[in-house]
Tab-separated table of C-alpha atoms in Angstrom:
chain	number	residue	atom	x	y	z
A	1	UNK	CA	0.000	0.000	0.000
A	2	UNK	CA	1.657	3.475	-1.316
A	3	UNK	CA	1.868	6.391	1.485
A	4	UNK	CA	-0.802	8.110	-0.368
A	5	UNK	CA	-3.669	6.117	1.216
A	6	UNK	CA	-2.187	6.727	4.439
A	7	UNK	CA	-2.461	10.225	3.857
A	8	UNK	CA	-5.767	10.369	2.583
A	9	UNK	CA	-6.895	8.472	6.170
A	10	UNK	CA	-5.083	10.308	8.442
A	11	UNK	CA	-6.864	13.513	6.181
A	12	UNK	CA	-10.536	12.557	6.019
A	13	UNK	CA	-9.477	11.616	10.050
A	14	UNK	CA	-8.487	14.641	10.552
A	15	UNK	CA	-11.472	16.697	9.070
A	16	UNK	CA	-14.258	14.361	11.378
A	17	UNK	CA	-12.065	15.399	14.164
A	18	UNK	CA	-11.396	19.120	13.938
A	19	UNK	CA	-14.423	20.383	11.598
A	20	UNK	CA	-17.147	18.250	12.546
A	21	UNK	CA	-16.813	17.289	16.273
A	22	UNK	CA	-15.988	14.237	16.517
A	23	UNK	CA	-13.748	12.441	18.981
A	24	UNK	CA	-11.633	9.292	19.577
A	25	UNK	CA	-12.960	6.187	21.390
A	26	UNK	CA	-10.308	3.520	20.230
A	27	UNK	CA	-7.100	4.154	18.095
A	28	UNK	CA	-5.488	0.350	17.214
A	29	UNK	CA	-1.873	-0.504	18.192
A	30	UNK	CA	-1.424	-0.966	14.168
A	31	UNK	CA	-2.449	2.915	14.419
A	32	UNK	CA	-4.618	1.510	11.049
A	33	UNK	CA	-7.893	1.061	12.499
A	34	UNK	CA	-9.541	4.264	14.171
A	35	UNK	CA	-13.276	4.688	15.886
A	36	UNK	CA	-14.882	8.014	16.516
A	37	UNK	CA	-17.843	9.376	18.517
A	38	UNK	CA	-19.869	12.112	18.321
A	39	UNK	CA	-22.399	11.822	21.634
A	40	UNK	CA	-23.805	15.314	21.647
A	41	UNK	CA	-25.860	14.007	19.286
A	42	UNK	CA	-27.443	10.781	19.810
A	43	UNK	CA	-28.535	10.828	15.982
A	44	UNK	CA	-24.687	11.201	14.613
A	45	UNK	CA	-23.421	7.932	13.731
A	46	UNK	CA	-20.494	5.680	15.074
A	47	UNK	CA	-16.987	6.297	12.636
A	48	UNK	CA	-15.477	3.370	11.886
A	49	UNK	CA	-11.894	3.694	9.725
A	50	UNK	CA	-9.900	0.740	8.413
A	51	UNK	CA	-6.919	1.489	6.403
A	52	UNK	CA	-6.228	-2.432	4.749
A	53	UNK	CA	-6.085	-3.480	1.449
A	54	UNK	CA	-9.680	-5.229	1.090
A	55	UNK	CA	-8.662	-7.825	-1.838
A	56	UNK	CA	-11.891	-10.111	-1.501
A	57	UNK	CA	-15.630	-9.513	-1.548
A	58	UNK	CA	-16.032	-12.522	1.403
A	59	UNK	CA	-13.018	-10.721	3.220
A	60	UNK	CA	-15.088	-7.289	2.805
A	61	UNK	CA	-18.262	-9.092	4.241
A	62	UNK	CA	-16.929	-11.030	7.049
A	63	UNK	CA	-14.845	-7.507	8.374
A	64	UNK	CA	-18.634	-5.694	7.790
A	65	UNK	CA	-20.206	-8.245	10.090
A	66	UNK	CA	-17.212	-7.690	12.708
A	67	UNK	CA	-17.957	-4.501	12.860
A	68	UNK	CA	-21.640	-4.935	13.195
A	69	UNK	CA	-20.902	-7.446	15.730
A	70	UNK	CA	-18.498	-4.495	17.938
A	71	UNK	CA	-21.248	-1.680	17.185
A	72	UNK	CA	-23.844	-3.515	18.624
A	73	UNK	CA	-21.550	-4.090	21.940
A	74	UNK	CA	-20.880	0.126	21.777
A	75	UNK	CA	-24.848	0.216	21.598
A	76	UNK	CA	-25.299	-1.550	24.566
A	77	UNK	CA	-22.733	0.526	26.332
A	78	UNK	CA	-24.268	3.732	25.267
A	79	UNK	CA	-27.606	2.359	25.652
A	80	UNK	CA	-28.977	3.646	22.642
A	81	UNK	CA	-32.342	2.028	21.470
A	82	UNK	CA	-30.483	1.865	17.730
A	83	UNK	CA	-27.108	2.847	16.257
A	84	UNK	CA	-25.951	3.634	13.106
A	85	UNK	CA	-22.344	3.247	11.789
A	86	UNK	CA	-20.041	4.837	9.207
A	87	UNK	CA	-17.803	2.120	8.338
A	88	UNK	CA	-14.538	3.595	5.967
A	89	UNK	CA	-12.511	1.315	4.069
A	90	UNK	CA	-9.607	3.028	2.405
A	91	UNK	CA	-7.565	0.513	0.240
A	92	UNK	CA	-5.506	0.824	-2.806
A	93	UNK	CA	-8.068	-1.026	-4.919
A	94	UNK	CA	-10.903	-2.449	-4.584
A	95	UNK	CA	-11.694	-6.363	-4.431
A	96	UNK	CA	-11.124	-8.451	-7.705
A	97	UNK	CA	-13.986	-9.936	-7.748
A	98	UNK	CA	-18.104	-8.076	-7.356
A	99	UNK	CA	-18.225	-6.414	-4.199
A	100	UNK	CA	-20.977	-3.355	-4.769
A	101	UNK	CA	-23.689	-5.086	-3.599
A	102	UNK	CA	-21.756	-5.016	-0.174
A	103	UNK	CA	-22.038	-1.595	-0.084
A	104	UNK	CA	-25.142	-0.680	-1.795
A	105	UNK	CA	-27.499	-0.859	1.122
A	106	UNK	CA	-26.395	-0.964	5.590
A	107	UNK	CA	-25.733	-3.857	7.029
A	108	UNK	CA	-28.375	-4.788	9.736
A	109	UNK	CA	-26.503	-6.860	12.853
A	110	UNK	CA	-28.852	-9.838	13.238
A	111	UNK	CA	-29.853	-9.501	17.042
A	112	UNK	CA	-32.722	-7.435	16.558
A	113	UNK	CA	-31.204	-5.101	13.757
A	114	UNK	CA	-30.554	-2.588	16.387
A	115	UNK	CA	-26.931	-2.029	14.777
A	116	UNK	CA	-26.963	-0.606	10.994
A	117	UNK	CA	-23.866	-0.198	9.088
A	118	UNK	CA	-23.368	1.791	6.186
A	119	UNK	CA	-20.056	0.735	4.305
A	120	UNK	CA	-18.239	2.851	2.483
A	121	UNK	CA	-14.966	1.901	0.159
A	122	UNK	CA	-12.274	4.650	-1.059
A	123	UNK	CA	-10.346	3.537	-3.421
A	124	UNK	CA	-8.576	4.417	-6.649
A	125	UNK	CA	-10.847	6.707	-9.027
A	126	UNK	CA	-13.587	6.124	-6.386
A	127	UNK	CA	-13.175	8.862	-4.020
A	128	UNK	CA	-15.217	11.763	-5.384
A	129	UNK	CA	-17.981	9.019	-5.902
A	130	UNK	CA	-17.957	7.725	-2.269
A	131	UNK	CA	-17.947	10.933	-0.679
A	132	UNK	CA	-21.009	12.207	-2.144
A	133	UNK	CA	-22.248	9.095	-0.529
A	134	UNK	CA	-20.726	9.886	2.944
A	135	UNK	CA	-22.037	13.181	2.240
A	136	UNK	CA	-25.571	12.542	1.700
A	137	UNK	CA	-25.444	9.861	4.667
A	138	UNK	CA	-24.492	12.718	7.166
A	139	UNK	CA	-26.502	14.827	5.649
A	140	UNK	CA	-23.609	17.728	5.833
A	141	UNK	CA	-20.943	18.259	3.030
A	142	UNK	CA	-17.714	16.493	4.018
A	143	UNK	CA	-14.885	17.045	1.760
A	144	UNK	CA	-10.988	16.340	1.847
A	145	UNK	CA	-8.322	17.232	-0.566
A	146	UNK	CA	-7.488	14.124	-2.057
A	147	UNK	CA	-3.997	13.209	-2.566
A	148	UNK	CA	-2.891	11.138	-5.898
A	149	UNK	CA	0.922	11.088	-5.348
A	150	UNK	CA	2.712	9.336	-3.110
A	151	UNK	CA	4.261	10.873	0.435
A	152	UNK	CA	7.314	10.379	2.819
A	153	UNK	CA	6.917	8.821	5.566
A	154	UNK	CA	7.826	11.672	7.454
A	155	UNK	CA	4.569	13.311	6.251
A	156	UNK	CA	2.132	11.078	7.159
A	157	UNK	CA	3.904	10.806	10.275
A	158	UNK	CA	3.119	14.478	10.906
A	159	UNK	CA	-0.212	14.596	9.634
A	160	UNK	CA	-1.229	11.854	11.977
A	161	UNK	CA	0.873	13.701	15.042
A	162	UNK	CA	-1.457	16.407	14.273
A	163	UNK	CA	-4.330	14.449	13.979
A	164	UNK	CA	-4.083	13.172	17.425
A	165	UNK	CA	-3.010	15.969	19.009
A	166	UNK	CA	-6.110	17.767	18.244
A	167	UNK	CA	-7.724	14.719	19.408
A	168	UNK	CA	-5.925	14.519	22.660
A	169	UNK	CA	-6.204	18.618	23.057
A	170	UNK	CA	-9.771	18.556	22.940
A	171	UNK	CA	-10.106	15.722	25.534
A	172	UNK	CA	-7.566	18.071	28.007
A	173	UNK	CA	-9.698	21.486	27.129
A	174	UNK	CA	-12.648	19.522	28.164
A	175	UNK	CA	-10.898	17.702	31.427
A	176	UNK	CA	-10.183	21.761	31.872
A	177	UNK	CA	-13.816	22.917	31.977
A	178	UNK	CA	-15.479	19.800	33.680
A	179	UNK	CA	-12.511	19.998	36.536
A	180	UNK	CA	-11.529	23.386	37.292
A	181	UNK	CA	-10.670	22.729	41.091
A	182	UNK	CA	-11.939	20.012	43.818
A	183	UNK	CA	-15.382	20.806	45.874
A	184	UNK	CA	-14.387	22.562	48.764
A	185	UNK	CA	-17.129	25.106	49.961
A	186	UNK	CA	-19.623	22.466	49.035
A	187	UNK	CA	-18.981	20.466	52.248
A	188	UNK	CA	-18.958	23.856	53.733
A	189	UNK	CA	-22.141	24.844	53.320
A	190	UNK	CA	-23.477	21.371	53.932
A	191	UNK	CA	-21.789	21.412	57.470
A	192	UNK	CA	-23.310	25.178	58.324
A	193	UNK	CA	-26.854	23.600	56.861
A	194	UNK	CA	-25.846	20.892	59.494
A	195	UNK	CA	-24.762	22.781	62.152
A	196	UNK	CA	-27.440	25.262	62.165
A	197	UNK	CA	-29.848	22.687	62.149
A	198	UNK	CA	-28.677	21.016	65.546
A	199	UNK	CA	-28.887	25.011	66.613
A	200	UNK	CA	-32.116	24.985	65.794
A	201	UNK	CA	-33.190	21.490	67.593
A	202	UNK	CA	-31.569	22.586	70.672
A	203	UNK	CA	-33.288	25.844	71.190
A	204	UNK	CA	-36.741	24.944	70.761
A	205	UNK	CA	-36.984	22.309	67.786
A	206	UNK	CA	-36.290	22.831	63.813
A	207	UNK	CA	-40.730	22.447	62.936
A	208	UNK	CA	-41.423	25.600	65.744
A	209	UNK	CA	-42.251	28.612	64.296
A	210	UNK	CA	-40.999	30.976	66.978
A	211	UNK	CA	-37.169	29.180	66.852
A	212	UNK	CA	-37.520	29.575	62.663
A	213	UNK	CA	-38.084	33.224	62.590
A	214	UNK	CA	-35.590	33.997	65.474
A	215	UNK	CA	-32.926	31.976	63.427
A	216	UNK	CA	-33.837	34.502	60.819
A	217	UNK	CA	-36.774	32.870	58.563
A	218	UNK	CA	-37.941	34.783	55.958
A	219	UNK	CA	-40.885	36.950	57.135
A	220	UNK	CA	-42.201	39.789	54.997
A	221	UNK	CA	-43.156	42.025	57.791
A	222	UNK	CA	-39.882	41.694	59.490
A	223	UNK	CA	-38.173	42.270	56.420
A	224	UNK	CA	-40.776	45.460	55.880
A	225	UNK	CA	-39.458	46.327	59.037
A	226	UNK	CA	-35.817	46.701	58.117
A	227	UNK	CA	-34.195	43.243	58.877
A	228	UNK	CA	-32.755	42.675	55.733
A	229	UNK	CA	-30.890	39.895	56.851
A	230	UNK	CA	-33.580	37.591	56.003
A	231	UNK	CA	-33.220	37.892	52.886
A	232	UNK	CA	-30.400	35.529	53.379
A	233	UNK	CA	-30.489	33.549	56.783
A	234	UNK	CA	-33.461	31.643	55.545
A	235	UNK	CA	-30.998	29.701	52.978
A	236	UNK	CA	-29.135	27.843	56.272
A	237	UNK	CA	-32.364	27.009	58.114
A	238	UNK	CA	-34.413	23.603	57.381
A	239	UNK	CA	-37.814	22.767	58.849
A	240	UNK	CA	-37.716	19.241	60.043
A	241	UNK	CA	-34.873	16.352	59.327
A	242	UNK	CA	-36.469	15.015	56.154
A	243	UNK	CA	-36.107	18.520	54.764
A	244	UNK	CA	-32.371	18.723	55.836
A	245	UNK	CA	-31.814	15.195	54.393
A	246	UNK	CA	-33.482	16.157	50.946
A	247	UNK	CA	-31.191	19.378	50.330
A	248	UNK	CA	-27.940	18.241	51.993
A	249	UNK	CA	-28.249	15.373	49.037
A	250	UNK	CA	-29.350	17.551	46.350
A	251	UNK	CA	-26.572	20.061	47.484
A	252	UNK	CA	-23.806	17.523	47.383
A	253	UNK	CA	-24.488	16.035	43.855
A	254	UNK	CA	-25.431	19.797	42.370
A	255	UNK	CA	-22.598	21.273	44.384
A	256	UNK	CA	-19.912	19.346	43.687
A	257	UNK	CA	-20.388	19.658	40.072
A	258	UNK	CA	-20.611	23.501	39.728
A	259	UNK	CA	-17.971	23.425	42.085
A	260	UNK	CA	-15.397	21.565	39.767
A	261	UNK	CA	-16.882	23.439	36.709
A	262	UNK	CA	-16.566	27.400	38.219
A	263	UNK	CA	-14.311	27.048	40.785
A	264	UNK	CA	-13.577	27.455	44.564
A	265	UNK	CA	-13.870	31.315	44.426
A	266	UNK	CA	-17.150	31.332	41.790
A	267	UNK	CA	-19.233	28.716	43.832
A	268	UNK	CA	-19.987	30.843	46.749
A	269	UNK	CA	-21.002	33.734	44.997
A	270	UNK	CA	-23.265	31.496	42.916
A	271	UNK	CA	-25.225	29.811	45.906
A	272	UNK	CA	-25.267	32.964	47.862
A	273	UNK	CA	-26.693	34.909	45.457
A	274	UNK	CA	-28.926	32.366	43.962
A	275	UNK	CA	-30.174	31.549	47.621
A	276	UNK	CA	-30.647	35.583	48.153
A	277	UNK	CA	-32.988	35.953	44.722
A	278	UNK	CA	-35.003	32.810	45.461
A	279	UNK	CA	-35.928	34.675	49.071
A	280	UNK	CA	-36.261	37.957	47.084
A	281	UNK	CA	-38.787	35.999	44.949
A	282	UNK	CA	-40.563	34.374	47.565
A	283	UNK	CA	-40.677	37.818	49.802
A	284	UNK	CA	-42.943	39.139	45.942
A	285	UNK	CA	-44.939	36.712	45.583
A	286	UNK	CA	-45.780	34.409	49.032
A	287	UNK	CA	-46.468	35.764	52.299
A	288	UNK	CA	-45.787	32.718	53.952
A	289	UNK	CA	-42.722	31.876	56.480
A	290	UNK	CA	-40.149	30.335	54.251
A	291	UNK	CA	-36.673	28.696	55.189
A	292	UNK	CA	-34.309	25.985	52.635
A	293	UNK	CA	-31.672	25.893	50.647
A	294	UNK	CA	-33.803	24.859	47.874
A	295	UNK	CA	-33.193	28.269	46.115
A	296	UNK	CA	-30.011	28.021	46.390
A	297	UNK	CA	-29.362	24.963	45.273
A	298	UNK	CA	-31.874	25.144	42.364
A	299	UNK	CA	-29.023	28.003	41.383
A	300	UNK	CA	-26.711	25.073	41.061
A	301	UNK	CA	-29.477	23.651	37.953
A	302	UNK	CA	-29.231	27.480	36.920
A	303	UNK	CA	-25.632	27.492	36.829
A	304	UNK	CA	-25.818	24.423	34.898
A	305	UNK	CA	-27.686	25.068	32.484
A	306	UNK	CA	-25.697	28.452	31.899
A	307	UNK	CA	-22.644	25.844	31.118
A	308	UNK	CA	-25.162	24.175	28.539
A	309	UNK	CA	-25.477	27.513	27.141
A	310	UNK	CA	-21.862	28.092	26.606
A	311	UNK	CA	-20.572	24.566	25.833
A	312	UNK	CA	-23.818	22.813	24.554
A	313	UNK	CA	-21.659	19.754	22.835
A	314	UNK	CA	-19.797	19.296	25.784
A	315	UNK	CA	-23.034	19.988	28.339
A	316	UNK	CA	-25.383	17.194	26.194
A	317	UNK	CA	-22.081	14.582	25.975
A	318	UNK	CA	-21.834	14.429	29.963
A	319	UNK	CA	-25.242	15.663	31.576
A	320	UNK	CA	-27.604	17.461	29.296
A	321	UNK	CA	-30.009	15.129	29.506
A	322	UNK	CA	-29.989	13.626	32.344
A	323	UNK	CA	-29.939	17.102	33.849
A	324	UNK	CA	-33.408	18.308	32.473
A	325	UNK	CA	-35.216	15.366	33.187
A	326	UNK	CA	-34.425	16.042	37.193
A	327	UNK	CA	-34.783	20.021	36.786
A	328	UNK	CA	-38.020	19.032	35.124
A	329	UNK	CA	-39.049	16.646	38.130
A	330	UNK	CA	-38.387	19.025	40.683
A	331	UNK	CA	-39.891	21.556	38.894
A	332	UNK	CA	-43.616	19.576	38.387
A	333	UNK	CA	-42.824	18.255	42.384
A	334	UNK	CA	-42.572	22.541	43.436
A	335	UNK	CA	-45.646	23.617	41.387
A	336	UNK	CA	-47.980	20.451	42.450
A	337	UNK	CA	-47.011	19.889	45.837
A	338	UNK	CA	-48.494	21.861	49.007
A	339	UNK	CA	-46.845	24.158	51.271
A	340	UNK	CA	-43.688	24.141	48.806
A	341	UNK	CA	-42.071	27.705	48.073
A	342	UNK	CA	-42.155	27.146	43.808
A	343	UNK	CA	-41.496	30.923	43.871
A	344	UNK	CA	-38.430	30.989	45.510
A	345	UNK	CA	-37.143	27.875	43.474
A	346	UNK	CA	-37.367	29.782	40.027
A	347	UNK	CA	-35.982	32.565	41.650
A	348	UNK	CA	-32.999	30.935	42.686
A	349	UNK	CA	-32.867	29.151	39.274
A	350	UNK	CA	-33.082	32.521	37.201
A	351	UNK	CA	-30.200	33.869	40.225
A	352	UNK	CA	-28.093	30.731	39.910
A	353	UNK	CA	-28.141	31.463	35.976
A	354	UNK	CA	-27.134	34.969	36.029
A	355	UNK	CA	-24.882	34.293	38.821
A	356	UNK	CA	-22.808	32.141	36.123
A	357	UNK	CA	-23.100	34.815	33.720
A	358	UNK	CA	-21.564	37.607	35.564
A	359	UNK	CA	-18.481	35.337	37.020
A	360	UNK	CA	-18.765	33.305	33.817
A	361	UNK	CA	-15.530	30.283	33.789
A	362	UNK	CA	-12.160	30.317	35.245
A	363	UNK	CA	-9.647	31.458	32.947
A	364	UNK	CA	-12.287	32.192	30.186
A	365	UNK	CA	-13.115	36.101	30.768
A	366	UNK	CA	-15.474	37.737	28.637
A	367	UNK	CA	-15.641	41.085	29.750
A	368	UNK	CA	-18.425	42.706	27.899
A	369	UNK	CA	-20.534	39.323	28.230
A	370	UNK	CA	-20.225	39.371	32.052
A	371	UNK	CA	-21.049	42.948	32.261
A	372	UNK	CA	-23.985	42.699	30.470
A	373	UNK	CA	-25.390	40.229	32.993
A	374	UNK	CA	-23.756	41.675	35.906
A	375	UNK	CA	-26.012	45.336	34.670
A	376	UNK	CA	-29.380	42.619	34.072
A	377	UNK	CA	-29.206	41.384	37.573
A	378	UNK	CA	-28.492	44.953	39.152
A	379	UNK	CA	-31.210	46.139	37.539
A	380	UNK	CA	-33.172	43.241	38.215
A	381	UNK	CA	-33.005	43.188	41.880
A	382	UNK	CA	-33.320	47.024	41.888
A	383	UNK	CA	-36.584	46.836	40.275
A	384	UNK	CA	-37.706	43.643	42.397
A	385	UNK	CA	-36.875	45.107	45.781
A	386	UNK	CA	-37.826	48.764	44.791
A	387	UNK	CA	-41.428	46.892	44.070
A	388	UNK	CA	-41.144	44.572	46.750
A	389	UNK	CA	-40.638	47.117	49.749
A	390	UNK	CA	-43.247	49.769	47.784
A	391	UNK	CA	-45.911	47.220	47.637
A	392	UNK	CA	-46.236	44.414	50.608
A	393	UNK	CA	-48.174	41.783	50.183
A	394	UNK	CA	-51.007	42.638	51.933
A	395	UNK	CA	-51.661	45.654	49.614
């Protein structure tokens, strides 16, 4: 096999990889057989790549239903209901003896037909053919300079350094984002929520009503009054052990995660000042006592889904999903329960978003960006507490 075909792999590798978001699962030890991913997107098919001189039809076949047989194991893995596969031969030639039919329609795996592959063979004076093909399967133009001469070694040893390095880059810039630093103030503020709440027990019990608002529960009239402190000691105080239980566990698998993705320094400001909108937006809209973290913590979920916002491949590959079927639990649980504060749970989710916005990611600044949202949640909370304090709740 001339250098040229190893070129033209390591190429159309290349191009999934750095134009069209795909990444690495497996890379061979022969460094001749390559698989790719794209999980974002649950619809984007498995990339197979062989680069081996496919001299038989029955040789073609039996390598087809080996890769059928390994994409239905990677469906399984991924738990995907189907999958569909790219499989790319490049070889010199094609087989000697009829071999289109091979290619001419996928390849269902037998168990169920869960697996599809769609085979794909470049070859000589079939490369502008078979990428229309590839084309039209992805439904996106994919096109690669195709190389006719032959190559050094030493330059398809380059191109395929620089193929995986872009590979192995991308996997570090995301390590970068998903781990910025390791939880630290999340334990904190699940040993104050813990603390506080033996406070509570011993002066007169966590459910009485008298201990709540002297621990500083929000109350409208006391906050008419001038205690503005409750617009923030409510977030440390928990009515009963059940309730303590429910937020210190919601708190440690939210926390941790903003945690690693902002940073030490960010995470505060984004709980505190999450926690301090969802009071301000149950002190507009409910009249009733209200203590929990809740708020707070559903500014974790708001914080979250700012990362989706900014890295939406990289939010829907890890917990995208996952992450709005709980938000959207909670969020059916606050509005169709009794006696739960829904109010102050979209207020800390809307906080807990802009919160993100104005701190934005550790070693990403974005000046203008961060102002903008820092100016939207000034004016915000200006308008909210200017209407708040000008018309209570009683009228």
């Amino acid at each position: 096999m001339d250098n040229k075909e190893a070129y033209n792999f390591w190429t159309l590798a290349h191009t999934f990889i750095n134009d069209h978001g795909y990444r690495m699962i497996q890379l061979f030890e022969n460094q001749k057989e390559l698989w790719l991913e794209k999980l974002e997107n649950r619809d984007a098919p498995i990339i197979r790549m062989l680069l081996h001189n496919i001299d038989w039809s029955n040789a073609m076949q039996r390598d087809i239903e080996f890769t059928a047989a390994n994409g239905e194991n990677v469906r399984k893995q991924l738990n995907r209901n189907k999958l569909h596969m790219i499989n790319i031969y490049i070889s010199e030639l094609p087989p000697v003896d009829e071999y289109e039919y091979r290619l001419a329609k996928p390849y269902l795996f037998s168990e169920g037909g869960r697996t599809e592959v769609s085979s794909f063979l470049f070859s000589k004076d079939m490369y502008e053919k078979e990428m229309e093909r590839l084309s039209e399967r992805l439904g996106k133009k994919i096109f690669i300079p195709v190389q006719d001469h032959s190559y050094l070694d030493e330059e398809v040893e380059t191109l395929k350094r620089a193929t995986l390095e872009q590979a192995v880059n991308r996997i570090k810039d995301e390590r970068a984002i998903l781990m910025n630093s390791k939880p630290f103030f999340t334990y904190v503020f699940i040993f104050i929520n813990a603390a506080v709440f033996l406070l509570e027990q011993l002066n007169g019990g966590s459910t009485n009503s008298l201990t709540l608002v002297r621990f500083g529960a929000k109350v409208n009239d006391l906050i008419y009054e001038g205690e503005w402190w409750r617009f923030i000691t409510p977030i440390f105080l928990h009515i009963g052990f059940l309730h303590l239980v429910m937020n210190t566990l919601a708190l440690y698998y939210l926390g941790v995660t903003v945690e690693r993705i902002f940073g030490n320094i960010r995470f505060p400001f984004i709980y505190l000042f999450a926690g301090f909108t969802g009071v301000l937006a149950s002190f507009l809209f409910s009249n009733s006592l209200s203590v929990g973290a809740s708020g707070a913590i559903y500014g974790c979920f708001g914080a979250l889904l700012y990362f989706g916002a900014t890295f939406p491949k990289l939010f829907f590959r890890t917990m995208g999903t996952n992450l709005f079927v709980v938000l959207g639990i909670n969020l059916i649980f606050s509005f169709s329960a009794a006696g739960i504060d829904s109010a102050g749970h979209i207020g800390g989710l809307v906080g807990g978003f802009l919160a993100a916005g104005i701190i934005h990611f550790p070693k990403k600044r974005k000046l203008l960006y961060q102002l903008f949202f820092l100016i939207v949640s000034i004016v915000s909370v200006y308008g909210a507490l200017t209407f708040g304090f000008g018309h209570s709740i009683n009228g």
